[in-house]
Coordinates of C-alpha atoms and ligand atoms in Angstrom, one line a residue:
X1 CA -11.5 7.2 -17.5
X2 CA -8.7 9.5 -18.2
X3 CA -7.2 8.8 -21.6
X4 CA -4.9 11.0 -23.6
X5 CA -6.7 14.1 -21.8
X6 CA -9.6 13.4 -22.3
X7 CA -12.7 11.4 -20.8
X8 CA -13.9 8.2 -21.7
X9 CA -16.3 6.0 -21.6
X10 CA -16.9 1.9 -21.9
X11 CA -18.7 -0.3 -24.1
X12 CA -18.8 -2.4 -20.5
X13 CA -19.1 -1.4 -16.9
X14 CA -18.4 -2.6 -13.6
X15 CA -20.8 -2.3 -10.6
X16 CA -19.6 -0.7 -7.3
X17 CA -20.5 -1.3 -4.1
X18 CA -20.9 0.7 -1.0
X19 CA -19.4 -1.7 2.0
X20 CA -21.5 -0.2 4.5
X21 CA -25.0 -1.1 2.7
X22 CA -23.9 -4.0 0.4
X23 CA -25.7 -2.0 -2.1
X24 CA -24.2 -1.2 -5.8
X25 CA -24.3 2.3 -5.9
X26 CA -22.6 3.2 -9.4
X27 CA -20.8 2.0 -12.5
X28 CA -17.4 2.3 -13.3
X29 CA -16.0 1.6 -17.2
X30 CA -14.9 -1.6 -17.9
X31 CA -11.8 -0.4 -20.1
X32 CA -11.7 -2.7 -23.3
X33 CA -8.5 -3.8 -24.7
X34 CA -8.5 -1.3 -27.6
X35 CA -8.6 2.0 -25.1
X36 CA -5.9 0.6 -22.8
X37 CA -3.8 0.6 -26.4
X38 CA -5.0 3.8 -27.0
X39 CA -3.6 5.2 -23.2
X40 CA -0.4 3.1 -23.5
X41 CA 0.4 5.1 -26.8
X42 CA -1.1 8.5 -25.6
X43 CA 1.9 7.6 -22.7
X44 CA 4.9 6.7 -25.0
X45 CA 3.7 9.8 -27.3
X46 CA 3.8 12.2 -23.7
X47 CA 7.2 10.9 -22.4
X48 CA 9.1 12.1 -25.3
X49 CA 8.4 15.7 -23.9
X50 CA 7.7 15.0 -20.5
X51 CA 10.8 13.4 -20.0
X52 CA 12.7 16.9 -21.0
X53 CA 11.8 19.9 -18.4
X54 CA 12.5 19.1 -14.8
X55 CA 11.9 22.5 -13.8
X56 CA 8.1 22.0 -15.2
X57 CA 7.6 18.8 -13.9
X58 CA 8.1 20.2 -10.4
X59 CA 6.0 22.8 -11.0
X60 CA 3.0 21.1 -12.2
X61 CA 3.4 18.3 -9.2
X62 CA 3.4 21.2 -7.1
X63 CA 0.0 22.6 -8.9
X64 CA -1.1 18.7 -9.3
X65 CA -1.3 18.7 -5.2
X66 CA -2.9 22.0 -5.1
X67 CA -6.1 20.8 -7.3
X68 CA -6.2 17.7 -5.7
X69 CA -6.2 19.3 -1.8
X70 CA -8.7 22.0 -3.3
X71 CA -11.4 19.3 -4.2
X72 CA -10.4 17.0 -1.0
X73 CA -14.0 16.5 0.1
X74 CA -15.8 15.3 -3.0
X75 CA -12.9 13.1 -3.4
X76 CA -12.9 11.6 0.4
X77 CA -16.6 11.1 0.4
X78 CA -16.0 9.2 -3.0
X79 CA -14.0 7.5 -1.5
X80 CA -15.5 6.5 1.2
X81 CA -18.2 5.7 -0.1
X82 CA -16.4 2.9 -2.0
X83 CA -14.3 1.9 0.5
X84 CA -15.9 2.2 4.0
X85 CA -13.4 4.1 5.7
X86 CA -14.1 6.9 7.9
X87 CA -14.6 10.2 6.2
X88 CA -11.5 11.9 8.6
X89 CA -9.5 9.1 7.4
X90 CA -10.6 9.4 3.5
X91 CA -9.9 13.2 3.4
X92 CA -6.3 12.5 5.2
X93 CA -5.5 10.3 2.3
X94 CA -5.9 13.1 -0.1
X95 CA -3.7 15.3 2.0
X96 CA -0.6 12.1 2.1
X97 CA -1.3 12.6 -1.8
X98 CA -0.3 16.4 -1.9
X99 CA 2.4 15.4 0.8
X100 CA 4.1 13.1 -1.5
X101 CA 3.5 15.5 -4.6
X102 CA 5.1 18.1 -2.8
X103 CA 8.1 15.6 -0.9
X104 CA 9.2 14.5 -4.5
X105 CA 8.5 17.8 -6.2
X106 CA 11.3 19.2 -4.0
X107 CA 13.6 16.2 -4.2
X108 CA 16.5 16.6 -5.8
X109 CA 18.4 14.0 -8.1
X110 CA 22.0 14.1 -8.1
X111 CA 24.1 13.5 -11.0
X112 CA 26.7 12.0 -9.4
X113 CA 30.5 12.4 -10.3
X114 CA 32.9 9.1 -10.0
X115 CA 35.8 10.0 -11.9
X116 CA 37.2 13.4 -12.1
X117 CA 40.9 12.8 -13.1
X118 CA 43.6 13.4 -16.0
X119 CA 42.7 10.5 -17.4
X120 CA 39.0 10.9 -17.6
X121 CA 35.8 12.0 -16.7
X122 CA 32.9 10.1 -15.7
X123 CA 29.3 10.8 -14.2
X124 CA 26.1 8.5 -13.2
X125 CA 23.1 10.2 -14.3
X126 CA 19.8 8.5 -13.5
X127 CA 16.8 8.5 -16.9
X128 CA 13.4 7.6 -16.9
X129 CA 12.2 4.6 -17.7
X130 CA 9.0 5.2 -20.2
X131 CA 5.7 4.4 -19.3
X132 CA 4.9 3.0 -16.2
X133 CA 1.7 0.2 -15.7
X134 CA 0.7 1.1 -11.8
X135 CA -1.5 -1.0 -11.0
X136 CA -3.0 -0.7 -6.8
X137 CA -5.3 -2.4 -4.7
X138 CA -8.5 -1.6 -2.8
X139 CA -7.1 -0.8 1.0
X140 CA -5.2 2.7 0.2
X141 CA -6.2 3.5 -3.6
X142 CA -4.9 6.9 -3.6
X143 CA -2.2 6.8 -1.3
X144 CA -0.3 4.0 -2.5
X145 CA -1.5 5.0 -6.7
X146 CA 0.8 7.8 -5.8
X147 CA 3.6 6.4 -4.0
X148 CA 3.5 5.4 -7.9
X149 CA 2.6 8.9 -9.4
X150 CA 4.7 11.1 -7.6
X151 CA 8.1 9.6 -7.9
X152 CA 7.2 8.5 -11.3
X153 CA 6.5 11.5 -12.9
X154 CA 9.3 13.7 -10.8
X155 CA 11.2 11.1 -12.5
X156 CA 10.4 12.0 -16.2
X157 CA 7.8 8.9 -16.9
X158 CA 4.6 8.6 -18.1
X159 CA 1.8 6.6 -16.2
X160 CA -1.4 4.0 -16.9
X161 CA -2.5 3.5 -13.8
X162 CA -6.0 1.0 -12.7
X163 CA -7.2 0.8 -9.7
X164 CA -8.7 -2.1 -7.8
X165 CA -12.8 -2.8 -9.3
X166 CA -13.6 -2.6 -6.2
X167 CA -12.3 1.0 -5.5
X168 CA -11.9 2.4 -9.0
X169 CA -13.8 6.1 -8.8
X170 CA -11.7 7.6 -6.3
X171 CA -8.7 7.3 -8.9
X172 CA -11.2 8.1 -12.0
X173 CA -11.9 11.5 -10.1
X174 CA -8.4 12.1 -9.6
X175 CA -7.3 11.4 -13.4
X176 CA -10.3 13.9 -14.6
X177 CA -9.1 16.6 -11.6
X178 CA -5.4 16.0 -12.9
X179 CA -6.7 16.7 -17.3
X180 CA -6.4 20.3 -16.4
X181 CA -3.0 20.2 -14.7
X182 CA -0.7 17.7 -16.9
X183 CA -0.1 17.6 -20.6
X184 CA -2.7 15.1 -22.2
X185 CA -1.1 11.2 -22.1
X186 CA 1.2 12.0 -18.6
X187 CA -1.3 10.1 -15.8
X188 CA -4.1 8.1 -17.9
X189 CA -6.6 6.2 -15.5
X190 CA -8.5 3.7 -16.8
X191 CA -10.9 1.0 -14.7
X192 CA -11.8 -3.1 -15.3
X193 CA -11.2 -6.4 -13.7
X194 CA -8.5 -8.2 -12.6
X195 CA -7.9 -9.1 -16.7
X196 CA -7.0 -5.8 -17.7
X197 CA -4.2 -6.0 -14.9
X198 CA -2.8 -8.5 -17.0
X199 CA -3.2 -7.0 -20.3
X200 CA -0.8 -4.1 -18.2
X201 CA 1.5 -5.9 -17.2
X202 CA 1.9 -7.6 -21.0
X203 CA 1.4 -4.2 -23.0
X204 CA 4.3 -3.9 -25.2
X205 CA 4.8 -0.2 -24.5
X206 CA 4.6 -1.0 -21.1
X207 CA 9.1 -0.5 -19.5
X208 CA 7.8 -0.7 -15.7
X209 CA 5.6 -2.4 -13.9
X210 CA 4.7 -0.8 -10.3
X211 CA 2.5 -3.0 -9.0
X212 CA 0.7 -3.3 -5.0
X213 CA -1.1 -6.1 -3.9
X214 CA -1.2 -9.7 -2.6
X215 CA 1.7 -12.3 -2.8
X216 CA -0.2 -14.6 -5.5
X217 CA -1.2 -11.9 -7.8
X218 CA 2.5 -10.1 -7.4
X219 CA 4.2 -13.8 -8.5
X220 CA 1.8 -13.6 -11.7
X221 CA 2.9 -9.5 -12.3
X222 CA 6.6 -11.1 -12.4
X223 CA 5.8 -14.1 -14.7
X224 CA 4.5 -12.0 -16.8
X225 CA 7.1 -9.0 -16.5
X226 CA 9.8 -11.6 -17.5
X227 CA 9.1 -12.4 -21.3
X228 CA 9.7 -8.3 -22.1
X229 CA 12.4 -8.1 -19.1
X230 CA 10.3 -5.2 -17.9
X231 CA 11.0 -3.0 -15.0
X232 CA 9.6 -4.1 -12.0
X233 CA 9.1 -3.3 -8.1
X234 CA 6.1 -5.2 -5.8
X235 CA 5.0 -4.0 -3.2
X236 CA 3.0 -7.4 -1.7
X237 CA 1.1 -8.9 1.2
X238 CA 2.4 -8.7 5.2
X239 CA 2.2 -10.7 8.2
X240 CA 3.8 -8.2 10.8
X241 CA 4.0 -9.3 14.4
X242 CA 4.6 -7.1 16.9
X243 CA 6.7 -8.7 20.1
X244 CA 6.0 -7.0 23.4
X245 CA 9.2 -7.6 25.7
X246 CA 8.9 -8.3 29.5
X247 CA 9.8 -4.4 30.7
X248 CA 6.9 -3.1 28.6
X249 CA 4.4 -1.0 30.5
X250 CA 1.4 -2.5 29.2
X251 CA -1.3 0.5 29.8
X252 CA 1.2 3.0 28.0
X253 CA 1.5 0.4 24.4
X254 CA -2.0 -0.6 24.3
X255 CA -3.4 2.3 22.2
X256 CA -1.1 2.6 19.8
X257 CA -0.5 -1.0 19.8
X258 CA -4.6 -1.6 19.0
X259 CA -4.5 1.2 16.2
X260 CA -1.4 -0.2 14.5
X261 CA -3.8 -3.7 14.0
X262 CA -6.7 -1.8 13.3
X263 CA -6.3 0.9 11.6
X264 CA -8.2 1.3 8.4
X265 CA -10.4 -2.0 10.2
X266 CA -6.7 -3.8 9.3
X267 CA -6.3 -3.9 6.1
X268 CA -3.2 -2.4 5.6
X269 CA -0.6 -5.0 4.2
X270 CA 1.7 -3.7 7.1
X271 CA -0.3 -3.4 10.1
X272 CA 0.2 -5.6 13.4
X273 CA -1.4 -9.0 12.3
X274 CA -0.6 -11.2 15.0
X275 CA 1.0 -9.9 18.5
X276 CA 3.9 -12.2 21.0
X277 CA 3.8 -11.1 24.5
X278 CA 5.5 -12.8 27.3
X279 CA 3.1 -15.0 29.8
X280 CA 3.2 -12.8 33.1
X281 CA 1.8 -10.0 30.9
X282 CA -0.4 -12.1 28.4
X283 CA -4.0 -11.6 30.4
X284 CA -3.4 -7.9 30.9
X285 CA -2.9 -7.2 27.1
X286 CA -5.2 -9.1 26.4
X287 CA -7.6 -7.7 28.3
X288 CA -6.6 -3.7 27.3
X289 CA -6.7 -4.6 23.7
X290 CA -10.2 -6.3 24.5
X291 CA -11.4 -3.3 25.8
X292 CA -10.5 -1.2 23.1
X293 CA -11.8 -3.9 20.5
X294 CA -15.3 -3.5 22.4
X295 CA -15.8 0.1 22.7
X296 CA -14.5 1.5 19.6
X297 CA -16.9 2.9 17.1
X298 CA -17.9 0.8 14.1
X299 CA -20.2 1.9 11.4
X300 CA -20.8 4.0 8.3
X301 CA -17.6 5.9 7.4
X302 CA -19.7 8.9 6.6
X303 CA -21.3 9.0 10.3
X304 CA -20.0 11.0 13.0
X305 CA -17.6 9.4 15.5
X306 CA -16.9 6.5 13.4
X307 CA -13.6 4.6 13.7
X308 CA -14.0 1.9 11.6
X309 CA -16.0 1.3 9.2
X310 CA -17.1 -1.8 7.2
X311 CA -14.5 -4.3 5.6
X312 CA -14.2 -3.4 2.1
X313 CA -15.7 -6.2 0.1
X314 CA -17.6 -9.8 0.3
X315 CA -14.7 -12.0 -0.7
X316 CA -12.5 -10.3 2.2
X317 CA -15.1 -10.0 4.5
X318 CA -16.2 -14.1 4.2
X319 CA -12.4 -14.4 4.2
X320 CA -12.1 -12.8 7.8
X321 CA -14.9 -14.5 8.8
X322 CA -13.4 -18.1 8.1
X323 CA -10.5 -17.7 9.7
X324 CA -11.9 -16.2 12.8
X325 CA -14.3 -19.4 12.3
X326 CA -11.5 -21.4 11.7
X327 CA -9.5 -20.6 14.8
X328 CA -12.3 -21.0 17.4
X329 CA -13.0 -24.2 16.1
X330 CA -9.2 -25.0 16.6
X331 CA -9.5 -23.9 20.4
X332 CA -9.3 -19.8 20.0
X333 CA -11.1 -17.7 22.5
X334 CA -12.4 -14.6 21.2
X335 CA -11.9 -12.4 24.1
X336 CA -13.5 -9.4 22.1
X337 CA -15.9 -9.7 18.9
X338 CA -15.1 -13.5 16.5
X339 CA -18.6 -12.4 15.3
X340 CA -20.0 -9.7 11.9
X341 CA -22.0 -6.9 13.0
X342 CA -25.3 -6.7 11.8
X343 CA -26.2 -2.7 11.4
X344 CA -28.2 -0.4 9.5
X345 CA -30.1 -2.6 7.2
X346 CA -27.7 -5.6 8.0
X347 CA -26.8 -5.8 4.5
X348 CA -22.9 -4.2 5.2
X349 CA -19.9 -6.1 5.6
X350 CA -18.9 -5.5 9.1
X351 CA -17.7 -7.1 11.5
X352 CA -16.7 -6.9 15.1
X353 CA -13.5 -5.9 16.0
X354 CA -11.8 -9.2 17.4
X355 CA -9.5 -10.4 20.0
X356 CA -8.2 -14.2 20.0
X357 CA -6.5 -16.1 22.4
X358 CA -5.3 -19.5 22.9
X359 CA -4.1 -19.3 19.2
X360 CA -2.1 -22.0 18.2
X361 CA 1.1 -20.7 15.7
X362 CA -0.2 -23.1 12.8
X363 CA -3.4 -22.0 12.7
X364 CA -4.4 -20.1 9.7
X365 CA -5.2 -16.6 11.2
X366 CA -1.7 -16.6 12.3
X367 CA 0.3 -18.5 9.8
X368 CA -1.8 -16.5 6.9
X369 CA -2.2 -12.6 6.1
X370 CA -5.7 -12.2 7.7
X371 CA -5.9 -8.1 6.2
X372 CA -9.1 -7.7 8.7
X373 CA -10.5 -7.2 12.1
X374 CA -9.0 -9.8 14.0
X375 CA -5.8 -9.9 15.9
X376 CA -4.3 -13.2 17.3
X377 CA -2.3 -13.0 20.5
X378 CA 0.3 -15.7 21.3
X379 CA 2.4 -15.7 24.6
X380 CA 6.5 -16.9 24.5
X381 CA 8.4 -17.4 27.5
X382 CA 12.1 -17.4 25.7
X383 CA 12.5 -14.1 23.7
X384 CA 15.0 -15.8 21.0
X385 CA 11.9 -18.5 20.2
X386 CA 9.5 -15.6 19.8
X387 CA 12.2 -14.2 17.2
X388 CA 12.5 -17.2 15.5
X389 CA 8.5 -18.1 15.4
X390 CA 8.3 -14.3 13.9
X391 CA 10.7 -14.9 11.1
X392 CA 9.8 -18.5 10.1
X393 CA 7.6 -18.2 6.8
X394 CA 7.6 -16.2 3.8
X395 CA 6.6 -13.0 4.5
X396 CA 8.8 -10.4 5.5
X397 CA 7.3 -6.6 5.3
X398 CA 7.5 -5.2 9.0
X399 CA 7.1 -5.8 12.3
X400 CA 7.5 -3.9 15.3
X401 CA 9.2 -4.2 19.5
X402 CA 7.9 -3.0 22.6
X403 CA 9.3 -2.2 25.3
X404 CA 10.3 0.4 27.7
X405 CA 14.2 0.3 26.9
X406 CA 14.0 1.4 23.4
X407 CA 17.9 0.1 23.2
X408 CA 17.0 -3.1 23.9
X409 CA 14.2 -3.5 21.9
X410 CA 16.4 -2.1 18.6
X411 CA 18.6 -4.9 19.2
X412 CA 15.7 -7.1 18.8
X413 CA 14.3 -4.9 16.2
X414 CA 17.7 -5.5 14.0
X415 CA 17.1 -9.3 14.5
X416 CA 13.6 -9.1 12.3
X417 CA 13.8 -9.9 8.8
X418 CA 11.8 -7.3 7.4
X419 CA 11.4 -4.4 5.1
X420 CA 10.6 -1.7 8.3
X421 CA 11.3 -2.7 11.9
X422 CA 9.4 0.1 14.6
X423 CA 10.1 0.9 18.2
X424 CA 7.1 1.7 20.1
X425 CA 5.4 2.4 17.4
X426 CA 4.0 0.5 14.0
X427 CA 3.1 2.0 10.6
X428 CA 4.7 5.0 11.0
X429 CA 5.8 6.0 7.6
X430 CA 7.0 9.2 5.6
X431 CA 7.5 10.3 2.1
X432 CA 10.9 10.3 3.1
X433 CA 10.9 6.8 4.2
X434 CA 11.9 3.9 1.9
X435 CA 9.1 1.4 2.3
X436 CA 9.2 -2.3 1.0
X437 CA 9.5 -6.0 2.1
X438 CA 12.1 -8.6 2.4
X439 CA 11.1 -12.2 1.2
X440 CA 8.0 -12.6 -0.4
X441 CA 6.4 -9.3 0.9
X442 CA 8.1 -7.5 -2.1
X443 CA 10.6 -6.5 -4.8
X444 CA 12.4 -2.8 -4.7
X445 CA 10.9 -0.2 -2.3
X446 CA 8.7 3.1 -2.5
X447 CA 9.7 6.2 -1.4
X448 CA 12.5 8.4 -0.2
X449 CA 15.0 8.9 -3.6
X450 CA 15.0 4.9 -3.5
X451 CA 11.7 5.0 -4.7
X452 CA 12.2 7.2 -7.3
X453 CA 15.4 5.5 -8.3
X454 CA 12.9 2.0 -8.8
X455 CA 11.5 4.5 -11.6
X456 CA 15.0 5.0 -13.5
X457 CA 18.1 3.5 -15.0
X458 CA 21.5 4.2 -14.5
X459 CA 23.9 5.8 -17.3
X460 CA 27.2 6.7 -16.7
X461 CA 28.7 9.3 -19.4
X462 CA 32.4 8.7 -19.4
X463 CA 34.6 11.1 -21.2
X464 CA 37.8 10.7 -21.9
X465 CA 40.5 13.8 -21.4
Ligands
NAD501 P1 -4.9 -8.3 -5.4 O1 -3.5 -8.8 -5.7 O2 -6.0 -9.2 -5.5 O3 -5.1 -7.1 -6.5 C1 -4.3 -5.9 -6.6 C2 -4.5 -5.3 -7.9 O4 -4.0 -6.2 -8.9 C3 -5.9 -5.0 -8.3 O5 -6.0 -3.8 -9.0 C4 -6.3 -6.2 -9.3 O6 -7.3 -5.9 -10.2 C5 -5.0 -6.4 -10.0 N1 -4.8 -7.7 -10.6 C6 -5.4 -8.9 -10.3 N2 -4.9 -9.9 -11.0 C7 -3.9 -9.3 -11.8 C8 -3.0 -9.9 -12.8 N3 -3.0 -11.2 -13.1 N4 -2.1 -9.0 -13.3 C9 -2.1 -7.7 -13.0 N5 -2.9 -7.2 -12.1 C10 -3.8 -8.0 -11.5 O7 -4.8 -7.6 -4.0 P2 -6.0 -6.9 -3.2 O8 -6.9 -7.9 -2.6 O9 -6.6 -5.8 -4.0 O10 -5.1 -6.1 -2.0 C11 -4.8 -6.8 -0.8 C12 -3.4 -7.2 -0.8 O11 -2.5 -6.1 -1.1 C13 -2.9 -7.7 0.6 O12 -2.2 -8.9 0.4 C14 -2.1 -6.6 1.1 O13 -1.1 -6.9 2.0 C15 -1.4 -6.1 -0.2 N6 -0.9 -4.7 0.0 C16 0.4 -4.5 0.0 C17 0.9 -3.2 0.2 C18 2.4 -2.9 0.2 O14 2.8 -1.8 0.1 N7 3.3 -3.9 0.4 C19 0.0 -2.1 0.4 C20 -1.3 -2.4 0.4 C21 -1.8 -3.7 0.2

């Protein structure tokens, strides 16, 4: 762990697994309540000066991305290694990290001026916070710890930031990479369970919580952000659909609509989880997303030609599996995969890329976030049903319209009661880009100057003439 600057230990540790053998294949600290005291305060003692030199906190975001890009392969097989994904895919999450450095390192904040007049004077200036728990899960643990990071610290705060157990050396690598680029106390990363989450988001010194993850643990983060009225933005679980409209030419979405449900083997809290389509064109997406689901590449993340690799741990992999289970047994066809994969050593947790049909809209892979392999596919015949049926429930982070009029399919777009509504396309994001969900799929947003503005408060200096 990364505390005050320098590297630390535990009394305790935590085993990590490799996805794609099942096997534990290191030990990360376990950080004990004492040492995440020790990085709170090494925090609060940083942002006194941290807080004061724009000009050098650009600069060292700038270098910050330039030490991180210059070590991008020991830090993508790392991560890979922990999280399955495919090696191309790990080393382009370290490059989104410089990209976001380098977007907010540019970024300027105005001070705005509301009053100019013979009467008085006034401005809104925007301050930073303090220290900031960020606390990410196990699907993007770099990318979205800096959607955290990079606005944060352009900002002028400090940063304790844990990654998931299940992914936490990835980040480790990063806060000992970062101890010869920031002051000692700026970025402290420290590892444990889901407990020392909660000590976080209760540490006294703590002014902001940043917190990415599922809808239950994100209703906890609140609870417990309340009692100290600490800052707060959540960036939660997604249920995206994606509706197909009756002009769309089915062989020219198909690829892009396949990768926006499995990329990253679908865990990503905003990729397609469940797709509408009207009934004349139901079989033939099914059967191109079928084909796709079949051919594509599963396997280690370090092999060659890999697409996907392995779900990232047992609890999500037996969860995929059940509701696969559990919608075959309701009447689903699986039209591609509904089965895990037994390779290598059959110890890994994959599983085939899967296709349902016959899908019914209460059953559980549909109604719940699924954050796997498997894609249901439900057929409308009236378009305003389809929009309803998409917006019923709680969550509310994207969701996407195809079509080959991309006029009309904005108008239905608009009608979506989410964070990000796409055209022809889904997860397409940007540093630029605010990202966050309506309903239960979040609080605030990331990115763009909104993001950064989640990591300040408001002053306005009035002066009288
Ligand atoms: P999770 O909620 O189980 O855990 C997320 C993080 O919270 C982990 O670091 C965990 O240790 C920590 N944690 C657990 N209990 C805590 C507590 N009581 N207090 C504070 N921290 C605690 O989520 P997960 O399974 O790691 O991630 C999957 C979920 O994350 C999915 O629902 C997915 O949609 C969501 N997600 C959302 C976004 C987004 O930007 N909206 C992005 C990625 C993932």
């Amino acid at each position: 762990m990364t505390i005050d600057g320098t590297a630390h230990t535990a009394a305790a540790t935590l085993d990590v697994v490799n996805p794609a053998t099942g096997a534990v294949f290191a030990q990360a600290p376990d950080c004990s309540a004492e040492q995440l005291d020790a990085a709170f305060a090494s925090a609060a003692r940083a942002f006194a000066t941290w807080r004061r030199d724009e000009g050098a906190r650009r600069d060292m975001l700038r270098a910050a991305a330039k030490a991180l890009t210059a070590r991008t392969d020991d830090i993508a097989l790392l991560l890979t290694t922990e999280q399955g994904k495919p090696l191309a895919e790990a080393a382009g999450e370290v490059r989104s990290v410089a990209a976001w450095l380098t977007y907010y390192a540019d970024l300027d904040i105005p001070r705005e001026v509301i009053r100019d007049d013979k009467r008085g004077f006034a401005e809104v200036v925007r301050r930073p916070i303090g220290p900031v728990a960020a606390i990410t899960p196990w699907n993007y643990p770099l990318t979205l710890a800096f959607w955290k990071l990079a606005p944060a610290l352009r900002a002028g705060n400090t940063v304790v930031l844990k990654p998931s157990p299940y992914t936490p050396l990835s980040t480790l690598l990063v806060g000992a990479i970062l101890r010869d680029v920031l002051p000692p106390g700026v970025v402290n990363t420290v590892s444990g369970g889901d407990r020392l989450g909660a000590w976080m988001t209760a540490h006294p010194l703590a002014r902001k919580i940043s917190f990415t993850g599922s809808v239950e643990t994100g209703k906890r983060v609140a609870a417990a952000a309340a009692p100290d009225l600490k800052r707060l933005t959540l960036e939660l679980g997604g249920n995206d659909a994606a509706i197909v409209l009756d002009d769309a030419d089915i062989p020219a979405i198909a690829d892009k609509l396949f990768w926006g449900a499995f990329a990253n083997n679908g865990q990503v809290c905003s990729a397609v989880k469940r797709v509408y389509v009207p009934r004349p064109l139901h079989d033939d997406l099914v059967d191109a997303l079928a084909e796709r689901a079949a051919s594509v590449r599963v396997g280690d993340g370090t092999a060659d030609g890999v697409r996907l690799g392995p779900v990232n741990n047992r609890p999500q992999f037996e969860r995929v599996s059940d509701l696969v289970t559990d919608a075959l047994a309701h009447g689903a066809t699986a039209a591609a995969g509904g089965h895990p994969l037994e390779l290598g050593d059959g110890c890994g947790y994959f599983y085939a890329p899967t296709i349902l049909t016959g899908v019914d809209e209460n059953t559980r892979v549909v109604a719940e976030e699924q954050f796997g392999p498997a894609l249901p596919v439900l057929s409308y015949t009236d378009l305003d049903d389809a929009v309803e049926r998409v917006n019923a429930g709680h969550f509310g982070l994207g969701g996407s319209v195809w079509s080959a009029d991309p006029g009309r399919a904005c108008d239905v777009a608009a009608r979506l009661d989410v964070g990000t509504a796409w055209v022809n396309t889904h997860l397409a994001l940007a540093p630029a880009q605010p990202f966050g969900g309506a309903k239960w799929s979040g609080l605030g947003v990331e990115n763009g100057p909104w993001g950064l503005y989640g990591f300040t408060e408001l002053q306005v200096i009035h002066r009288a003439r």
